[in-house]
Coordinates of C-alpha atoms in Angstrom, one line a residue:
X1 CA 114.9 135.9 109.0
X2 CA 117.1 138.9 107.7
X3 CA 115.1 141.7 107.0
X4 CA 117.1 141.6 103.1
X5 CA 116.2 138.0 102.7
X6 CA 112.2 138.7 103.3
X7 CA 111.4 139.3 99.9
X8 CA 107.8 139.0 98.2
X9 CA 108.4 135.1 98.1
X10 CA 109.8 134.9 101.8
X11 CA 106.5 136.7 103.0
X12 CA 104.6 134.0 101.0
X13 CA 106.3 131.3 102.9
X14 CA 105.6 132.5 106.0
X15 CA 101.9 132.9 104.8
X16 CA 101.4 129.6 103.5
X17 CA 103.1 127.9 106.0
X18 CA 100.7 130.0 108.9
X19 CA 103.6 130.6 110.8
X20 CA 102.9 134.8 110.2
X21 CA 98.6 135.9 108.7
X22 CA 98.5 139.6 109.5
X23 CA 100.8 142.4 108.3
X24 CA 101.9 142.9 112.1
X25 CA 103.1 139.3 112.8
X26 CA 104.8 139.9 109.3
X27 CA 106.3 143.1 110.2
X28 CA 107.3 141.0 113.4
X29 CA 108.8 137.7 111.7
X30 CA 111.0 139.9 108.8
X31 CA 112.1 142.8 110.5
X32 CA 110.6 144.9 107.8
X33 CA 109.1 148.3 107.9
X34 CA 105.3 148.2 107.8
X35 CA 105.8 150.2 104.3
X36 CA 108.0 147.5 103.1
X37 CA 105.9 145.1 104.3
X38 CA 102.8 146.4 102.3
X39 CA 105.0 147.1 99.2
X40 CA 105.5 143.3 99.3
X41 CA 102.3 142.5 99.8
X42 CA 100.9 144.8 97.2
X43 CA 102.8 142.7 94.6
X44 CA 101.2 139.0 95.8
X45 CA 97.7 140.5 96.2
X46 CA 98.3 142.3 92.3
X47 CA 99.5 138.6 91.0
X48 CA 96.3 136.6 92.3
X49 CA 98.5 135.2 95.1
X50 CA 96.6 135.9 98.3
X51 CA 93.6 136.7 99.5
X52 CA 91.6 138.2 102.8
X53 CA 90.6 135.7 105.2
X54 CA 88.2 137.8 107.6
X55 CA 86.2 139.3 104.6
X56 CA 86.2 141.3 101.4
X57 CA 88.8 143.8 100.5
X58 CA 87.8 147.1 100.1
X59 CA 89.2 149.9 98.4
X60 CA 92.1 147.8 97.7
X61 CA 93.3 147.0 101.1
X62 CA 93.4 143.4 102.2
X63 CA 91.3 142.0 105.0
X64 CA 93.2 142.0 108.3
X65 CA 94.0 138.1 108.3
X66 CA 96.0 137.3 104.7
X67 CA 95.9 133.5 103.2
X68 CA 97.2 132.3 99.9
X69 CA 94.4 132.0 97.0
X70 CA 94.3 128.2 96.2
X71 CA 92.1 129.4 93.6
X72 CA 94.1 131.5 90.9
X73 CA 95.6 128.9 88.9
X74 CA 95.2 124.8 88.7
X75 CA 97.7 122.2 88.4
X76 CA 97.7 119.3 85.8
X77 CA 98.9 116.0 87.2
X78 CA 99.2 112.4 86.1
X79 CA 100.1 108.6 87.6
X80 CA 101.3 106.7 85.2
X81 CA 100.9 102.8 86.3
X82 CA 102.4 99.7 84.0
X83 CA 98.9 99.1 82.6
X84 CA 96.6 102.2 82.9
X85 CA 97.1 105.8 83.9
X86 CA 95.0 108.4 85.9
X87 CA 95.5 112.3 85.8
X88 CA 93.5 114.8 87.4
X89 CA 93.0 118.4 87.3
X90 CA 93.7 120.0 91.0
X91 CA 93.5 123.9 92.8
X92 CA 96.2 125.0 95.0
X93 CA 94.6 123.6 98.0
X94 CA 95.1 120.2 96.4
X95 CA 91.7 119.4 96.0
X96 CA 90.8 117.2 92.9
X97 CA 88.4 119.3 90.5
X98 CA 88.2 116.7 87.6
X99 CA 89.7 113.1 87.3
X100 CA 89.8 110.3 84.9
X101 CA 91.0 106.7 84.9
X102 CA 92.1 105.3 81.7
X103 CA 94.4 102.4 80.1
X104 CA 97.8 103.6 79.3
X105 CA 100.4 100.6 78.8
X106 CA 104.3 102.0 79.9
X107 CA 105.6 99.2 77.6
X108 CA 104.0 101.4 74.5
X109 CA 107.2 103.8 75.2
X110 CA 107.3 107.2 76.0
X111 CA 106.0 109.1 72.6
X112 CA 102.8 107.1 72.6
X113 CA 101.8 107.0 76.3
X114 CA 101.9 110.8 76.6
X115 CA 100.9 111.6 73.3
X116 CA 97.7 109.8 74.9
X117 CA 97.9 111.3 78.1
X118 CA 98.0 114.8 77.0
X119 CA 94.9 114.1 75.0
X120 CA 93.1 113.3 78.6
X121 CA 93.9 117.3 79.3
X122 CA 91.8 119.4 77.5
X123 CA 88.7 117.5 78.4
X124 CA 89.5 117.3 82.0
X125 CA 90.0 120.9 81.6
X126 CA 86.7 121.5 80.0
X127 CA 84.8 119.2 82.7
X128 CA 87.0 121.6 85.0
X129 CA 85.9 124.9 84.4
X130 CA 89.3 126.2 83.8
X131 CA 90.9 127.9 81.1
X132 CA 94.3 126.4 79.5
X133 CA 96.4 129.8 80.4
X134 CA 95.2 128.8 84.1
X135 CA 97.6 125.5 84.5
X136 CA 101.0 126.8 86.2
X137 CA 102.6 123.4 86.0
X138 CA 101.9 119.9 85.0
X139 CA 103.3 117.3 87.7
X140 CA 104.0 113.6 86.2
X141 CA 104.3 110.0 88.8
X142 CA 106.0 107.5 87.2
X143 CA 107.1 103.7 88.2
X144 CA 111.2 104.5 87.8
X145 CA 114.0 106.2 89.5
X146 CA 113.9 109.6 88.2
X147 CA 116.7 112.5 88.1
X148 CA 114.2 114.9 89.4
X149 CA 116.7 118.0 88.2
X150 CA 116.3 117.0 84.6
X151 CA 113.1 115.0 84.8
X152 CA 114.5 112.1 82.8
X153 CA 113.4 108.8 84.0
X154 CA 117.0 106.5 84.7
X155 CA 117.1 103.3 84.0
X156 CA 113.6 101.8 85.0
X157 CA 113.2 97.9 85.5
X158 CA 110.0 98.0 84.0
X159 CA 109.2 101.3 81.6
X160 CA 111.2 100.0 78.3
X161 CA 112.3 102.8 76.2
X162 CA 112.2 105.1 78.5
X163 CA 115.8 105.7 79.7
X164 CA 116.9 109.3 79.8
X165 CA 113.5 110.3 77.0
X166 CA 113.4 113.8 77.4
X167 CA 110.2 114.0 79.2
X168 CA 109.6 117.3 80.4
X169 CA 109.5 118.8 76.6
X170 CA 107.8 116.1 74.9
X171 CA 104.7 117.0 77.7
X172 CA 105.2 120.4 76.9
X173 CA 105.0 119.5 72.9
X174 CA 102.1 117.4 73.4
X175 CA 100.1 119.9 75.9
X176 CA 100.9 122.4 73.0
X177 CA 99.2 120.4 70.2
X178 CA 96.1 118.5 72.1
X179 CA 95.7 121.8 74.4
X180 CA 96.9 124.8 72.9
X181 CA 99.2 127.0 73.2
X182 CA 99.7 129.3 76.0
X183 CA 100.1 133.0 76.2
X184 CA 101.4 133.0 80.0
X185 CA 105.1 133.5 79.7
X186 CA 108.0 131.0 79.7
X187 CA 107.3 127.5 78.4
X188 CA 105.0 125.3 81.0
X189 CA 106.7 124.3 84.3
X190 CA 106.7 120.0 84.3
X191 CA 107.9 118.2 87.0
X192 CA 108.3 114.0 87.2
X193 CA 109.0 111.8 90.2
X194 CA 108.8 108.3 91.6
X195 CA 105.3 107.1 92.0
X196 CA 106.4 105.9 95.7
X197 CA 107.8 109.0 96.5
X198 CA 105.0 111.2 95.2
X199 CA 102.4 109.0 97.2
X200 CA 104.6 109.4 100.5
X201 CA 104.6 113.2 100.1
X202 CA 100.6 113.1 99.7
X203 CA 99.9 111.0 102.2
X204 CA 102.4 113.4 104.4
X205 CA 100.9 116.0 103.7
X206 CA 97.0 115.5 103.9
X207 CA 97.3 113.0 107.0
X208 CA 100.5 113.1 109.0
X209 CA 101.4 116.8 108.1
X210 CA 103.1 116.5 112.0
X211 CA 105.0 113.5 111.4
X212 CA 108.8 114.7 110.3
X213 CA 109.6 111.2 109.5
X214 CA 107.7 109.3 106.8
X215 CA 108.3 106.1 104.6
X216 CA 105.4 104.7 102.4
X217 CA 106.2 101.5 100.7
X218 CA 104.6 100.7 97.4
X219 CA 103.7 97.2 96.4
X220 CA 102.2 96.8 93.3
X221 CA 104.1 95.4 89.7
X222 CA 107.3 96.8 91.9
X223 CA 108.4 97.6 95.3
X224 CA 109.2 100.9 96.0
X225 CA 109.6 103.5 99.1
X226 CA 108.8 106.9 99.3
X227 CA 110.4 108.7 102.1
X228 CA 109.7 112.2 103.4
X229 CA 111.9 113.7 106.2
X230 CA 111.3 117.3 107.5
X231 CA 108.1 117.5 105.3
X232 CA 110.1 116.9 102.0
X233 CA 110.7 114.1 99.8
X234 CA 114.6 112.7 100.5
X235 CA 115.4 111.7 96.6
X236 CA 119.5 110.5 97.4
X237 CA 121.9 112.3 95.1
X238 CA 120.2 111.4 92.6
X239 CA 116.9 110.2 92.9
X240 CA 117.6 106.4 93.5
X241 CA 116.8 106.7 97.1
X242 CA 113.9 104.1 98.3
X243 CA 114.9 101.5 95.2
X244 CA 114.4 98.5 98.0
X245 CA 112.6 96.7 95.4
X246 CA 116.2 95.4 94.2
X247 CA 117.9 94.6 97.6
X248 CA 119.0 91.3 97.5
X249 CA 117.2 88.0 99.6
X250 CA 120.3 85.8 100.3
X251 CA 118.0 82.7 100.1
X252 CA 116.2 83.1 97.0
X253 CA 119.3 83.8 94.3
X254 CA 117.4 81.7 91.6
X255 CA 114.8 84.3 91.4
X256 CA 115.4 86.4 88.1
X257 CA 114.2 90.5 88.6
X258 CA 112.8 92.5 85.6
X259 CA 116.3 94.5 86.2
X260 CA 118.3 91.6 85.0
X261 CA 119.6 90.3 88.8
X262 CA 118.6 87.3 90.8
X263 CA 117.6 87.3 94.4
X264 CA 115.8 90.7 93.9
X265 CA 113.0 91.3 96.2
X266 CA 111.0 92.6 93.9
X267 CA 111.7 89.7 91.9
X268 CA 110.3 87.4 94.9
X269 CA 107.1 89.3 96.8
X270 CA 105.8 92.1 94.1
X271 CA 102.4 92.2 92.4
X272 CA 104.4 90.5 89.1
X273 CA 105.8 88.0 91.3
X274 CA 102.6 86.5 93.0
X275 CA 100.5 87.3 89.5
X276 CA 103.3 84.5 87.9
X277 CA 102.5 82.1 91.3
X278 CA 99.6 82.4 91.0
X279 CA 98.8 81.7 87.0
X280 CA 101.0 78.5 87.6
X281 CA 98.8 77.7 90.6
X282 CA 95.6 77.3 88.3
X283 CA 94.5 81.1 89.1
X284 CA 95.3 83.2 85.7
X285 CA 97.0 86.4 86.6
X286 CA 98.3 89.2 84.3
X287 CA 99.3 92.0 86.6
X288 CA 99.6 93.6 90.3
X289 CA 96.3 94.8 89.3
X290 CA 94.7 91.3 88.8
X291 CA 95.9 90.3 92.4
X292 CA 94.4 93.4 93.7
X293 CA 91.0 91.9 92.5
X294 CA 91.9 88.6 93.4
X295 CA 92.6 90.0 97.2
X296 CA 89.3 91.8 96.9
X297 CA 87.4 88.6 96.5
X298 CA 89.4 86.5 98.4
X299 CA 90.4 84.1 96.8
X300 CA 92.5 82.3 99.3
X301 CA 95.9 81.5 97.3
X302 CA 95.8 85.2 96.7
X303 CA 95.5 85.9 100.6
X304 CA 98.3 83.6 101.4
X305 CA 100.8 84.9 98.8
X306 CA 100.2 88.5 99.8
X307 CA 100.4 87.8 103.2
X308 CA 104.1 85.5 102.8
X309 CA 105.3 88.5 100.4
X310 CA 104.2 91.2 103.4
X311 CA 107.0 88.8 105.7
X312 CA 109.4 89.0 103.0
X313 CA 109.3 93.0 102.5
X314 CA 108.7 92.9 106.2
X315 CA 112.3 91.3 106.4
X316 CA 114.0 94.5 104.2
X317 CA 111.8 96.7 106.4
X318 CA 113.2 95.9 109.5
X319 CA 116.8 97.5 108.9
X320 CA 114.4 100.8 106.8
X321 CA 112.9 101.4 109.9
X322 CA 115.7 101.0 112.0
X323 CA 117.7 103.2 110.1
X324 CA 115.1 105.9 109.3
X325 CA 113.6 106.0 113.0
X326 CA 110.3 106.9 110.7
X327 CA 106.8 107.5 113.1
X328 CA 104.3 106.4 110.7
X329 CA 105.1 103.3 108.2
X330 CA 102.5 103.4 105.4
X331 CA 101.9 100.7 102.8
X332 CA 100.3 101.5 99.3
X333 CA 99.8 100.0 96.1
X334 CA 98.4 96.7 94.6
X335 CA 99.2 94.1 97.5
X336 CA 97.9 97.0 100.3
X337 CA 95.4 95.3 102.5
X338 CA 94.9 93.4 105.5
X339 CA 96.7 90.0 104.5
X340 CA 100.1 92.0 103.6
X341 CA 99.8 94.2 106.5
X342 CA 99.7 91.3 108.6
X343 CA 102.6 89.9 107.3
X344 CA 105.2 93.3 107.4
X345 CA 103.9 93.5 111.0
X346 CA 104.7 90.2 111.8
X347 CA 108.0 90.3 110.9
X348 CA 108.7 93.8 111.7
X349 CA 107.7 93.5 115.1
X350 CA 109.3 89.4 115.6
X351 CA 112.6 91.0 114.0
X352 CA 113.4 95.3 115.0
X353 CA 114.1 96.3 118.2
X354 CA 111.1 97.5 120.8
X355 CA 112.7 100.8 120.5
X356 CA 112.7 101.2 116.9
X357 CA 108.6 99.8 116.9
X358 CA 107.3 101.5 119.9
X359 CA 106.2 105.2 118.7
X360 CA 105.9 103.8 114.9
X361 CA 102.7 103.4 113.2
X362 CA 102.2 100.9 110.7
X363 CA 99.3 101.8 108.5
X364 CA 97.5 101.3 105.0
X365 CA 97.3 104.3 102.6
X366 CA 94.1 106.2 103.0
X367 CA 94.6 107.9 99.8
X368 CA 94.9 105.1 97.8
X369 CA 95.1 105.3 94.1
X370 CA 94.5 109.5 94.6
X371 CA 97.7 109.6 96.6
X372 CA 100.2 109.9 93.8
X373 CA 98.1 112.9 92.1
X374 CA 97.6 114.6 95.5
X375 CA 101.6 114.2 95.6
X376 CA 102.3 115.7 92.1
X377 CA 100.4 118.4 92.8
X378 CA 102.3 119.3 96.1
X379 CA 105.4 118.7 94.1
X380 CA 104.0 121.3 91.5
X381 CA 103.6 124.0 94.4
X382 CA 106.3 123.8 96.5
X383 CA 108.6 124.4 93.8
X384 CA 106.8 127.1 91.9
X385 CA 105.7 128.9 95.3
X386 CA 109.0 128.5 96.5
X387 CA 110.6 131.7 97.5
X388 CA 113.1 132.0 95.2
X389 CA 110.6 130.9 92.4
X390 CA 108.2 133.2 93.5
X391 CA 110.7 135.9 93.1
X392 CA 111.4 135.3 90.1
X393 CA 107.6 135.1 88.6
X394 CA 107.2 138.0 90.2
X395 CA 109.4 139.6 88.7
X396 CA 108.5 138.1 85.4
X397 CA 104.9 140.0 86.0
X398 CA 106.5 143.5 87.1
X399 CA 108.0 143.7 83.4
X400 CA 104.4 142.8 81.8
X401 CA 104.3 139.4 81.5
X402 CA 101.6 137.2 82.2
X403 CA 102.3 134.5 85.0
X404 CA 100.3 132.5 86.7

């Protein structure tokens, strides 16, 4: 690193990441006079930022090993699901300080589902122990493609009325009104993604932080894929990445998809698809939800749909894998269990190469329904620790504003 590109944020990086703890191996990494280097480390300790790790600080000075404080500020995050919704209040460190589960239907449309949702905050704040001015950023999962950049939602199968709704300001008008408003400065950082992709980074992140290529597949009311390469989220140009839901099946073109299409996989082996089978098998079924309780008890035309849909995603996994070279393959959502893992491995390993299969993991998510809010917050972070960001927050504070 360029001694004029290790600024405040840079020296951050390094910190979080652990690749340099101590002012020397900072000194060492940047190229930066020990003055500078304390200078720079002056402003991170004076915003809340870090922290000693051997002990106390005295007279100012930081203890000899340096670490970031997970502990300054909180994150706000939610998962929105097509039936009920769950947010959560989280530290830095990503550990979940308040939660709540609650029913939030997507078809209600985008004003009244986080109208509701923001009412969820100030109580989950309150069970907390945190102040409002103490959220830097609210992170939102959601079941559609998503324009991360903007944080519009684009054309979603299944979230009617929801198409390009500016969703970042309507959270920050509703957080204003249920919440209150905030005297930190600039209005409050929101970031949406795919559900699938937010679960992949969280699952990443707390359980295969080593493995540089990741895909999680989501099976609940969709399909969807999360992929994480190099420890971040791969979105495409513009967010549609990991869409596999809507891949066509060449032998099942009179199945109609929520997106209008025939032949869809989602439209063939998702939670909506086997709920339908099953209700006109005798076994009412509403949602991806309802099979998920079905599979719970085991109720056996339950077991043998999940497991046919696990060969039929299994089928579309083959070329993802062989493509992606991934070392861990993790399923999540609805369908996730041992009848549907059976049947992706059966057809994975029958159908891809002994290459492609023999240093890859296939797995169930450990996280389960936490993983999405354990991925929004991570999203929240890394962009507003960034170094860049950082900077620039920094800077914010140096001319007397207040940023968390």
């Amino acid at each position: 690193m360029a001694g004029n590109q290790a600024s405040a944020g840079h020296l951050l990086q390094l910190i979080r990441s652990g690749e340099a703890t101590t002012r020397g191996e900072l000194q060492q990494a940047t190229g930066l006079s020990r003055s500078t280097v304390g200078h720079r480390l002056d402003q991170l300790f004076g915003a809340g930022w870090l922290r000693g790790a051997a002990g106390a600080s005295t007279g100012g000075r930081p203890s000899a090993r340096l670490e970031f404080d997970p502990t300054h500020a909180v994150v706000l995050v939610a998962d929105l699901e097509t039936r009920h919704g769950r947010a959560a209040v989280l530290d830095l460190a990503g550990t979940i300080l308040a939660e709540r589960t609650g029913d939030l239907v997507i078809e209600d449309g985008p004003d009244a589902v986080l109208d509701r949702l923001a009412r969820w905050f100030g109580p989950l704040l309150d069970e907390a122990g945190v102040a409002p001015d103490r959220v830097c950023g609210v992170g939102l999962s959601v079941p559609g493609p998503v324009d991360w950049e903007s944080a519009q939602i684009v054309q979603p199968p299944i979230m009617p009325g929801w198409d390009r709704f500016p969703v970042r300001e309507r959270v920050r008008d509703a957080f204003a009104e249920h919440v209150g408003p905030r005297s930190t400065a600039g209005p409050l950082p929101v970031f949406v993604d795919n559900d699938a992709n937010l679960m992949a980074l969280g699952e990443q992140r707390e359980n295969h932080p080593d493995c540089g290529a990741f895909v999680l597949v989501k099976a609940s009311t969709g399909i969807g894929a999360g992929v994480v390469v190099g420890g971040e989220v791969y979105r495409g140009i513009d967010g549609g990445a990991g869409d596999i839901g809507h891949i066509r099946l060449h032998d099942r073109l009179d199945a109609l998809c929520m997106c209008g299409s025939y032949g869809c996989l989602a439209a063939v082996a998702s939670g909506r698809s086997i709920a339908g089978q099953l209700t006109a098998a005798g076994v009412p079924t509403t949602s991806g939800s309802d099979v998920r309780d079905h599979l719970a008890a085991g109720q056996p035309d339950a077991v043998r749909l999940a497991r046919e849909a696990g060969q039929r995603i299994g089928e579309v996994l083959v070329t993802v894998v062989t493509l992606l070279n991934p070392g861990v393959l993790m399923l999540g959502g609805d369908l996730a269990g041992t009848p549907f893992l059976t049947g992706v491995r059966e057809l994975l390993y029958q159908r891809a190469l002994p290459r492609t299969t023999a240093h890859l993991s296939v797995t169930i998510s450990t996280l389960g329904d936490r993983a999405a809010l354990v991925g929004a917050a991570a999203m929240v972070i890394d962009h507003l620790y960034a170094p860049d960001r950082a900077d620039a927050r920094l800077a914010a504070l140096a001319r007397g504003d207040s940023v968390r």
